[in-house]
Coordinates of C-alpha atoms in Angstrom, one line a residue:
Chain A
X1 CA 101.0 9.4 5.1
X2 CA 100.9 6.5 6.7
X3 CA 99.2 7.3 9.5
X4 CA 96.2 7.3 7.5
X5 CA 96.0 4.1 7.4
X6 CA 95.5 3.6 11.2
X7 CA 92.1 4.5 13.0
X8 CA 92.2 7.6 14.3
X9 CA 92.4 8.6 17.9
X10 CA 89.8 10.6 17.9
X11 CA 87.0 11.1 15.1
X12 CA 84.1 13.4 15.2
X13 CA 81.8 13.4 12.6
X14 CA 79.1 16.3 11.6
X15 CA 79.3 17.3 15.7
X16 CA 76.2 19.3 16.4
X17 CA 76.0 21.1 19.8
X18 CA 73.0 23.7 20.2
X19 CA 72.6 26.0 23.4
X20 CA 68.9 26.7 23.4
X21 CA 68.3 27.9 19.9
X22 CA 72.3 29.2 19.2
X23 CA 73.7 26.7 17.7
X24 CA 77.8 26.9 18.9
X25 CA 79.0 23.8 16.8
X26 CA 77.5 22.8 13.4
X27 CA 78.5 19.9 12.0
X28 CA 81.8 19.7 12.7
X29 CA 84.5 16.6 11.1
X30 CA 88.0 15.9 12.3
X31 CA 90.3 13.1 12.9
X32 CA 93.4 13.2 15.0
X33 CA 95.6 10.4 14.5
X34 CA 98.3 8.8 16.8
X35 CA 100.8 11.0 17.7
X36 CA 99.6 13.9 15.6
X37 CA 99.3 17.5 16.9
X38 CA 95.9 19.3 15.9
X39 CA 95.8 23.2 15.9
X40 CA 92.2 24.5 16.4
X41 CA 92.3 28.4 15.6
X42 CA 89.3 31.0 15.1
X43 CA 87.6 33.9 16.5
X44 CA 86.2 33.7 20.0
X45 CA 82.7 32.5 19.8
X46 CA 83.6 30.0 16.6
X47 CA 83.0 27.1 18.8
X48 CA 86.3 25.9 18.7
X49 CA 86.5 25.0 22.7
X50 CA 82.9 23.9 22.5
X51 CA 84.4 21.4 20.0
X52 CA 87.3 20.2 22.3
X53 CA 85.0 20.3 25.4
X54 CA 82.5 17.8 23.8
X55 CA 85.4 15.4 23.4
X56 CA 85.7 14.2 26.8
X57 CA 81.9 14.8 27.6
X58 CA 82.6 17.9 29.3
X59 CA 79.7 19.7 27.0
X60 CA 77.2 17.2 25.4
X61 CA 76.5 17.1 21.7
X62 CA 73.1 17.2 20.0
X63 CA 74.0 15.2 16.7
X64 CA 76.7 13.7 15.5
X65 CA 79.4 10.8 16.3
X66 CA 82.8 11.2 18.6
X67 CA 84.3 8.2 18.8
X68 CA 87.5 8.2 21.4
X69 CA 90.0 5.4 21.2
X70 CA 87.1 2.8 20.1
X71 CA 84.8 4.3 22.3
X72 CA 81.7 5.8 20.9
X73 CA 80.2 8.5 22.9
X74 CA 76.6 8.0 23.1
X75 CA 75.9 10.1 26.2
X76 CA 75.6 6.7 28.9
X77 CA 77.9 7.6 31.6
X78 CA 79.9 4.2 31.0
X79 CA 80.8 5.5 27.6
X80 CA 81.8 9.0 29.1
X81 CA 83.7 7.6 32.2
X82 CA 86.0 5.3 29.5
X83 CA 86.4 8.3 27.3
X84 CA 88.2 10.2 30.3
X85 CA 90.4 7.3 31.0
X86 CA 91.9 8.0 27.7
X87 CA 91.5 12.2 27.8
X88 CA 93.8 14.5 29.7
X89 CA 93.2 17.8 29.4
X90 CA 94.5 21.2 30.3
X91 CA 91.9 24.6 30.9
X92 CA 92.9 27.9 30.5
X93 CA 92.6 29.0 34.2
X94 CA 94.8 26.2 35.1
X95 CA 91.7 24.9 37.5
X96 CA 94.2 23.4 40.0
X97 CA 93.1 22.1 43.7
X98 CA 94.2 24.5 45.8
X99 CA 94.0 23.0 48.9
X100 CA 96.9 20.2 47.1
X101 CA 100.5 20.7 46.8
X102 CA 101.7 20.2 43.2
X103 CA 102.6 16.4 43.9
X104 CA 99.2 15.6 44.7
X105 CA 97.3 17.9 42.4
X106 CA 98.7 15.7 39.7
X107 CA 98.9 11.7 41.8
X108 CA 94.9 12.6 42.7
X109 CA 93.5 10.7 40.0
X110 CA 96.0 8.1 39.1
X111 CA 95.5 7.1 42.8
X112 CA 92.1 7.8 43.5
X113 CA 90.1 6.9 40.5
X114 CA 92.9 4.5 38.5
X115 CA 94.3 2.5 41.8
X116 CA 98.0 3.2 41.5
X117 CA 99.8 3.2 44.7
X118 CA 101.1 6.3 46.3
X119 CA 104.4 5.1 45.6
X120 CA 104.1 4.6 42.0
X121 CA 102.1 7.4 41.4
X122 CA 104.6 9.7 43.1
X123 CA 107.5 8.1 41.3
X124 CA 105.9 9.0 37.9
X125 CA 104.6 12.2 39.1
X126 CA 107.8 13.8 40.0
X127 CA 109.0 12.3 36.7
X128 CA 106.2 14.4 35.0
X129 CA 107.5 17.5 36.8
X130 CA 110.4 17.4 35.8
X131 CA 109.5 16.9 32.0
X132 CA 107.6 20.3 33.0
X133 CA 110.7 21.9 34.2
X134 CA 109.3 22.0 38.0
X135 CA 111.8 19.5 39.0
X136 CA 111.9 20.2 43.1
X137 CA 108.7 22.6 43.3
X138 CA 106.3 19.2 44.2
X139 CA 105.5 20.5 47.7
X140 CA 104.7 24.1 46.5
X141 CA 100.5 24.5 46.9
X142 CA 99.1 26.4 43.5
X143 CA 99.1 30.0 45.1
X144 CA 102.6 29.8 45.7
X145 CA 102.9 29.4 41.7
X146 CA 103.3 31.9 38.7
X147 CA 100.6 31.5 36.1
X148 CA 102.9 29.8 34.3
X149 CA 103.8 27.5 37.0
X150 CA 100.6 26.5 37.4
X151 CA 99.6 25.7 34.1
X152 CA 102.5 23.2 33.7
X153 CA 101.8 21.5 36.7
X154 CA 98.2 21.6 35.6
X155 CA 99.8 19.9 32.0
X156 CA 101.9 17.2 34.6
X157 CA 98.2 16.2 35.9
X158 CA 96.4 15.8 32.9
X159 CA 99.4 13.1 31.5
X160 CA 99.6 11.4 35.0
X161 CA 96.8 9.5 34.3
X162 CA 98.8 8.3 30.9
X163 CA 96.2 9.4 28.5
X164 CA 96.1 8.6 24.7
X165 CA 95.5 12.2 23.6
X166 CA 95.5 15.5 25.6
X167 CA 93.1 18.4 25.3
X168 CA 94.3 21.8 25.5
X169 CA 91.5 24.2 26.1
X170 CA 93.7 28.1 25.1
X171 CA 96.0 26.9 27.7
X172 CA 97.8 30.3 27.4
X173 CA 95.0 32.6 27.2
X174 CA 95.4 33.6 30.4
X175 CA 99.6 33.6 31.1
X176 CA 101.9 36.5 31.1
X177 CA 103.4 37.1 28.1
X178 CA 106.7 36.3 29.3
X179 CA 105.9 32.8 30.4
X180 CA 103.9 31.8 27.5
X181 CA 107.1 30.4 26.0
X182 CA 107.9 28.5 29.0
X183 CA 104.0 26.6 28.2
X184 CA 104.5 26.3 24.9
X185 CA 108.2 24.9 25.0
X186 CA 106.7 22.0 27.4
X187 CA 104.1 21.6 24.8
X188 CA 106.2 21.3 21.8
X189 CA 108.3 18.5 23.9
X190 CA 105.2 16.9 23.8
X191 CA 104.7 16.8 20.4
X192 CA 108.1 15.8 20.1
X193 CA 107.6 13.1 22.5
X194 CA 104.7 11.5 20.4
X195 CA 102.2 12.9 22.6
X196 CA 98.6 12.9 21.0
X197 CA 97.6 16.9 21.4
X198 CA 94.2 19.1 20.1
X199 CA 95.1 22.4 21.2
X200 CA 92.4 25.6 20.9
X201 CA 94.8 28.3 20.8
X202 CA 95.2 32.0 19.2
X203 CA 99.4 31.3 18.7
X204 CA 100.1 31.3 15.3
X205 CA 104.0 30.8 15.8
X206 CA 103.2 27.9 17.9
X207 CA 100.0 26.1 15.3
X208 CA 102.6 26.8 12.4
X209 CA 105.8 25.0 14.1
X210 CA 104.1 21.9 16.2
X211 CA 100.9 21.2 14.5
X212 CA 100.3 18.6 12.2
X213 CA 97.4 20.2 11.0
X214 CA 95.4 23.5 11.6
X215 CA 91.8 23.7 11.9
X216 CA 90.2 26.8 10.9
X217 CA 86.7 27.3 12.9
X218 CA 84.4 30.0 12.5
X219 CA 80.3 30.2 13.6
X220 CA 80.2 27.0 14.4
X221 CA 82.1 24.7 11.6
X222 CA 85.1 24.3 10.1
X223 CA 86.3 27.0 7.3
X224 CA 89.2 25.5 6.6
X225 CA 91.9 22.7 7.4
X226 CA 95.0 22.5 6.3
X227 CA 98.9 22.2 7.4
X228 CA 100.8 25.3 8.5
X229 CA 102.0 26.0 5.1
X230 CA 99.4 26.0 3.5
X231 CA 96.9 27.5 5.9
X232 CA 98.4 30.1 7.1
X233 CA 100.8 31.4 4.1
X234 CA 98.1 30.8 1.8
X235 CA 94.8 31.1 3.1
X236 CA 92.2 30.3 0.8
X237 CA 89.0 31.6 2.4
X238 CA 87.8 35.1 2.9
X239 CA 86.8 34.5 6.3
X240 CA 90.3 32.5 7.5
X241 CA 91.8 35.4 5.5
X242 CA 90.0 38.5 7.5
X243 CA 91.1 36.5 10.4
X244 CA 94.6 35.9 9.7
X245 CA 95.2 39.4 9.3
X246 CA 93.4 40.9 12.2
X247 CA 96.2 38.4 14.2
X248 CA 98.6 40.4 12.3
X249 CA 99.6 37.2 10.9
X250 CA 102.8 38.7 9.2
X251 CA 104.4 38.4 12.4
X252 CA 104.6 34.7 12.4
X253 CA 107.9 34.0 9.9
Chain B
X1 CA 64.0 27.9 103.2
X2 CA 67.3 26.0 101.9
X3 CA 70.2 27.5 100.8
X4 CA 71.5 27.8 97.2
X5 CA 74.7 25.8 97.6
X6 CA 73.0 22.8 98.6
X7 CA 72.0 22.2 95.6
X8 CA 75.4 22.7 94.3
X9 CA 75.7 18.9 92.8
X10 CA 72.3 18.7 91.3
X11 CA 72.7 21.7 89.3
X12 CA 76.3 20.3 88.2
X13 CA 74.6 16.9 87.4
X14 CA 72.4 19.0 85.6
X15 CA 75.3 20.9 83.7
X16 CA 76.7 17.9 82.5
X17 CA 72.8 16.5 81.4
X18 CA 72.9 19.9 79.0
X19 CA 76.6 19.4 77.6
X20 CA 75.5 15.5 77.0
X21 CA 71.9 16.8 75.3
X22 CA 74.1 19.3 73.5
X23 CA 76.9 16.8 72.4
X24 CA 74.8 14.6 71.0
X25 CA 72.1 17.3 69.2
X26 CA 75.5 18.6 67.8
X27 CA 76.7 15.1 66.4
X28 CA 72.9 14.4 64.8
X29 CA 72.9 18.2 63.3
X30 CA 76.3 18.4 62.0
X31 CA 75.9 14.7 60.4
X32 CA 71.9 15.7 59.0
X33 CA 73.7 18.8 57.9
X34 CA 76.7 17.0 55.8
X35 CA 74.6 14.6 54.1
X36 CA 72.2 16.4 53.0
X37 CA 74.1 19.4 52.2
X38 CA 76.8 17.2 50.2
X39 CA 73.3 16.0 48.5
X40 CA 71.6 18.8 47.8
X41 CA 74.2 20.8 46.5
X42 CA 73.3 22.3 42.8
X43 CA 76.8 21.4 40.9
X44 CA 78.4 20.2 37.6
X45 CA 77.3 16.5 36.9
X46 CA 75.5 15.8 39.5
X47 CA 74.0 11.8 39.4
X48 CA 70.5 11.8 38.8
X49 CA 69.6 10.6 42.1
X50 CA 71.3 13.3 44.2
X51 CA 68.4 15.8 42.3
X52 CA 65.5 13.6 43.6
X53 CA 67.0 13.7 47.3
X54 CA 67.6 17.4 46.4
X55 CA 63.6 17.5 46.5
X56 CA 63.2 15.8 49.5
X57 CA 65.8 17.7 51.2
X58 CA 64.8 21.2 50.4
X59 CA 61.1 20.1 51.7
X60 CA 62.8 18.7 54.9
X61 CA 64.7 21.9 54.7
X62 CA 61.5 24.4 54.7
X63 CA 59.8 22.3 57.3
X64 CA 62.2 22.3 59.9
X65 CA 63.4 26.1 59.8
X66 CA 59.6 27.0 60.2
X67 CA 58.7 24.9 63.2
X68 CA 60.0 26.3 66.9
X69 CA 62.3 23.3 68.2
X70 CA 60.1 23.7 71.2
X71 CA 57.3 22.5 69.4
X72 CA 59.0 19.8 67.8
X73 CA 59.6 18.4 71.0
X74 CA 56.2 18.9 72.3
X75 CA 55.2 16.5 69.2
X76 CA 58.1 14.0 69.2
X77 CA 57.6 13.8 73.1
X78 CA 53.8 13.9 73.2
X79 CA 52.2 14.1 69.8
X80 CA 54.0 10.8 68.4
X81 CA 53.4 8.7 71.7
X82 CA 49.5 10.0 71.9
X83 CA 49.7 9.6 68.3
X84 CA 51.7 6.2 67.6
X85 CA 51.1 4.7 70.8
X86 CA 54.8 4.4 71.3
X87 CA 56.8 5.6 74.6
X88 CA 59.9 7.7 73.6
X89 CA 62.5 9.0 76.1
X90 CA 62.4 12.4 76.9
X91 CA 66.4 12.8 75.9
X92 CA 65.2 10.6 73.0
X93 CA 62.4 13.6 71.9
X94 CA 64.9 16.5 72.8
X95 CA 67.7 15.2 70.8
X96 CA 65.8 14.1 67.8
X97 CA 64.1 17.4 67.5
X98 CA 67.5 19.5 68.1
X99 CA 69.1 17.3 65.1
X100 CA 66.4 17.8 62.7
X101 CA 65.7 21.6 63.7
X102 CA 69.2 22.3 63.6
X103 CA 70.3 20.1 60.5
X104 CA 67.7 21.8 58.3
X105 CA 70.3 25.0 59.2
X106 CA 73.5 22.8 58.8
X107 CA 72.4 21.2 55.7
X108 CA 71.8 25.0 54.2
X109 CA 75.3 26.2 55.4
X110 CA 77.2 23.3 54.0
X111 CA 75.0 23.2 50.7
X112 CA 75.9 27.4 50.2
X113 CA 79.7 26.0 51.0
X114 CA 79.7 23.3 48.0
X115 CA 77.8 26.0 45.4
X116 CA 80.8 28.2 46.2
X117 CA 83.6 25.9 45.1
X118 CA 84.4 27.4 41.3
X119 CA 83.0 25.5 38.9
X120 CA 86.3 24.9 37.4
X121 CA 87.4 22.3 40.0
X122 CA 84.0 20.3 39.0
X123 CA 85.4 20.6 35.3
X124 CA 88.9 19.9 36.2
X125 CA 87.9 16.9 38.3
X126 CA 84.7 15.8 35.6
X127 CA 88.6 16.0 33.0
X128 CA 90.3 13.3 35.2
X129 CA 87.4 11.3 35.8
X130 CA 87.0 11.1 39.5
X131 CA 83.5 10.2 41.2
X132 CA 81.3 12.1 42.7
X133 CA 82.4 10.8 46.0
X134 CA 86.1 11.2 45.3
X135 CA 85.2 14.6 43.9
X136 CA 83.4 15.4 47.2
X137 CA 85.9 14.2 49.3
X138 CA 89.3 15.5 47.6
X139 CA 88.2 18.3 46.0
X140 CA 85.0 19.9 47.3
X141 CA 85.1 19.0 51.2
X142 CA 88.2 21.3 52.5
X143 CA 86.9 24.5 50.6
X144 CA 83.1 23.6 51.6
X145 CA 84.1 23.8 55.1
X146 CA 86.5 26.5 54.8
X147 CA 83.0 28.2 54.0
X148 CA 81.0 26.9 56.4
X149 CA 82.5 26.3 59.5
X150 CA 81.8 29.4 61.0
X151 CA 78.1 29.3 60.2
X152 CA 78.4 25.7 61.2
X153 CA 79.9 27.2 64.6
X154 CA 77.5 29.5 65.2
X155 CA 74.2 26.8 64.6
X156 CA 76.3 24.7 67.8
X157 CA 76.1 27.7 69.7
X158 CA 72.6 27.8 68.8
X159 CA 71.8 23.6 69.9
X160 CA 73.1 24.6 73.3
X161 CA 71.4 27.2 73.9
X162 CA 68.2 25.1 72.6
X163 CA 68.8 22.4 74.9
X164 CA 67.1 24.8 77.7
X165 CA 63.9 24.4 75.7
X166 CA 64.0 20.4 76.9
X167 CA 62.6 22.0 80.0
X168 CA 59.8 22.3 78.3
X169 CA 59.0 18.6 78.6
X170 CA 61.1 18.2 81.6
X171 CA 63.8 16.9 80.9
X172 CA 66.2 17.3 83.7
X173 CA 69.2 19.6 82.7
X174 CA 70.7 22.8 83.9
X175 CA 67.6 25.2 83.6
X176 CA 64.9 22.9 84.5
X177 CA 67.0 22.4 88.1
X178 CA 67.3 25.9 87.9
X179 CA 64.2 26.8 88.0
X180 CA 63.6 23.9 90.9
X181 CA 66.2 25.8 92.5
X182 CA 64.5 29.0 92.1
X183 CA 61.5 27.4 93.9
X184 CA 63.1 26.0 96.6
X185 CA 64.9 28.6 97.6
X186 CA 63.9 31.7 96.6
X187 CA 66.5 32.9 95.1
X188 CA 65.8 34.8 91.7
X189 CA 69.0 36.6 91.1
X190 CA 71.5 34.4 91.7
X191 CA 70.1 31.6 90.4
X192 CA 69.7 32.6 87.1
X193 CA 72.7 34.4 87.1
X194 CA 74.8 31.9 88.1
X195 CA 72.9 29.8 84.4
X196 CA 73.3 32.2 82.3
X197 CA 77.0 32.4 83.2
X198 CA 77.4 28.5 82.6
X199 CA 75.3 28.7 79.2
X200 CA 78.1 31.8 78.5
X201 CA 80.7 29.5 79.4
X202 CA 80.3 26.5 77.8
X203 CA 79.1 28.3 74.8
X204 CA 82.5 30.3 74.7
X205 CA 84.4 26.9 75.0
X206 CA 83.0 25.5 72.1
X207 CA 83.5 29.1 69.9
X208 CA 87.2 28.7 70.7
X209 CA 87.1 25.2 70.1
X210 CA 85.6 26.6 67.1
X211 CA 88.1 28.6 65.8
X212 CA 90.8 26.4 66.1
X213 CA 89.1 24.2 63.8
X214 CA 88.4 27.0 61.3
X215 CA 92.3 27.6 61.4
X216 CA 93.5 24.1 60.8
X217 CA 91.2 23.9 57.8
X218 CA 92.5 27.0 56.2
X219 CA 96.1 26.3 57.1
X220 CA 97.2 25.1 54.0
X221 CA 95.9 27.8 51.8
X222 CA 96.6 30.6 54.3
X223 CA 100.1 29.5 54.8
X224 CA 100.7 28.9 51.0
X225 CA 98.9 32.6 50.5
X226 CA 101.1 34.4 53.1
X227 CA 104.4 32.3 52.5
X228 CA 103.5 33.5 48.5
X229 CA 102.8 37.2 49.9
X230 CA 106.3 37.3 51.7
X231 CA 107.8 36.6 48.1

């Protein structure tokens, strides 16, 4: 492949994060190239958000290297603050402001903490919405939303700010089933788009068809990696196996 | 003997003496309050600094909700100028000891408001990289005081009343000319009656004025919940 020839856009190396004594994240490796999708998959309480989290600095890590667009994250607050100007990412409880329409929940930081002027930032954020599929729901305040709704304005804000990869912490963890599709369809536009994604996520369908590459995490470090042939058809560890199975993975063909 | 209406405009010069001491006890608290309840706030990412002023402020904190505002007058008006050998006004001692009596509360009522914002919107505004002071202004400051107005309400209320302790030191306002009143005429009753029903009064004024302010600040949610509920 010859994106392997590139740096990547993000690189952790043996990523070590420790809560107390528990030890969430042990020694953890990945690389996510330009434009690549990333699948992160495990049972809860793998580490596999921990993982995503300590990207933008969100959790801090204990040992290890993340390096972010160039940017090494050492734990100094410059190195942290540069590292969000390149990560957008999306949570599972959506985590919108709900005193802010949709407009501004996603033209907040691209005005406030970038400088772009209202104008500009409302041009490209109704341009974002639309990409979402919420073309004409700008003035709508987050409680006037569905779940789903919110999530993909919630996805709108974290690209506003024209980040070079987004996070996506199980952004449909919490949806109705029946607008987890509508999520995932903007997601795979993404991917199609070029957008750089890591996405924590227990939807197999969705890993197998978008992702690049799956990442297999369980107690802390990565079982297994693979693409979605191989990974998921053909497991070769117990572990990813006993998982696999207790997703009914069958279902995913 | 005189009668009680002659001293009809001293008492209202008085009144307006007690909404001035008020107004500007109210102003001090509310800004003490703000600061040091944005400050002191225990939240997600927090500078370093704001946790050192968190220690002064919760000492400031225990100090002034333990000391009677009365006596903090008696020592700012008194104590500091025996002490210092430095006149202050009497307005000066009374509105100084309202703001820090009154902003230890404030400061409390805002800092519960911040804690109660979800810790989400700290993650979700740490994820796009806005500042602490963009943080506290965009996202933190509506909710906050969607919180703690009506506490916030309820401590002016409270300065009001207080100002009646500036008689104390005698500071001319409505219930120090009240009790001159009282003197100089006689009249118990009436007198008193007649300040209890201005304190009532003003105090209801500023609990409406109050409430409006406690409606504007939830408009946008409330009108996005109901308009949602109607769905």
């Amino acid at each position: 492949m010859s994106e392997m020839l590139k740096t990547p856009v993000v690189s952790l190396k043996g990523v070590i994060k420790k809560y107390g004594s528990v030890v969430a994240v042990n020694g953890v490796d990945l690389e996510v190239f330009e434009s690549q999708t990333v699948a992160i998959i495990g049972p809860s309480g793998s580490g596999k958000s921990t993982v995503i989290r300590t990207i933008n600095g969100l959790e801090s890590h204990d040992g290890g290297e993340i390096v972010v667009n160039g940017v090494t994250l050492d734990g100094s607050k410059s190195s942290i603050r540069d590292v969000r100007n390149d990560v957008g990412m999306v949570f599972q409880q959506f985590n919108l402001f709900p005193y802010m329409s949709a407009l501004d929940n996603i033209t907040l930081a691209p005005r406030r903490r970038q400088g772009v002027s209202r104008l500009d930032a409302e041009a490209h954020g109704m341009e974002l919405l639309e990409k979402v599929g919420l073309k004409g729901f700008e003035s709508r305040y987050p409680s006037e939303l569905s779940g789903g709704q919110q999530q993909r304005v919630a996805i709108a804000r974290g690209l506003a700010t024209k980040p070079k990869v987004m996070l996506f912490d199980e952004p449909t963890s919490a949806l109705d089933p029946e607008v987890v599709q509508d999520v995932l369809g903007v997601m795979k536009d993404l991917a199609h788009d070029g957008v750089t994604m890591i996405v924590v996520t227990h939807e197999l369908t969705f890993a197998a068809q978008v992702a690049n590459s799956i990442v297999f995490m369980d107690a802390g470090v990565v079982v297994e990696q693979g693409d979605g042939d191989s990974l998921l058809r053909n497991p070769q560890h117990k572990r990813t196996i006993r998982f696999l199975s207790s997703l009914n993975a069958s279902s995913f063909d | 003997m005189t009668s009680v209406i002659d001293y009809t405009e001293l008492f209202l010069t008085a009144v307006v003496y007690t909404i001035a001491l008020s107004v500007m006890s109210i102003i001090g608290g509310t800004l003490v309050g703000v600061v040091f309840g944005f400050l002191s706030a225990r939240r997600l990412e927090a500078p370093h600094w704001f946790r050192a002023a968190r220690v002064f402020i919760d000492i400031y904190v225990r100090i002034f909700r333990s000391v009677p505002p009365l006596v903090l007058m008696f020592l700012l008006y008194f104590g500091v100028s025996a002490a210092m050998n430095l006149s202050i006004s009497m307005t000066a001692a009374v509105v100084l000891a309202l703001t820090l009596f009154v902003g230890a509360y404030q400061s409390e009522n805002i800092r519960a408001g911040v804690e109660s914002v979800p810790r989400g919107q700290a993650e979700a505004s740490a994820a796009l990289g806005l500042g602490i002071f963009s943080r506290m202004r965009y996202v933190e400051a509506r909710p906050t005081f969607a919180v703690a107005l009506p506490s916030m309400v309820g401590q002016w209320v409270v300065t009001i009343k207080d100002t009646s302790l500036a008689s104390g030191i005698g500071v001319v306002e409505a219930t120090t000319i009240a009790l001159t009143v009282r003197q100089a005429t006689g009249e118990t009753w009436l007198v008193f009656l007649v300040l209890g029903v201005t304190y009532f009064l003003i105090n209801r004024g500023v609990a409406l004025l109050g409430s409006v302010l406690e409606k504007r600040i939830s408009r946008s949610t409330s009108r996005a919940q109901s308009r949602a509920a109607l769905v």
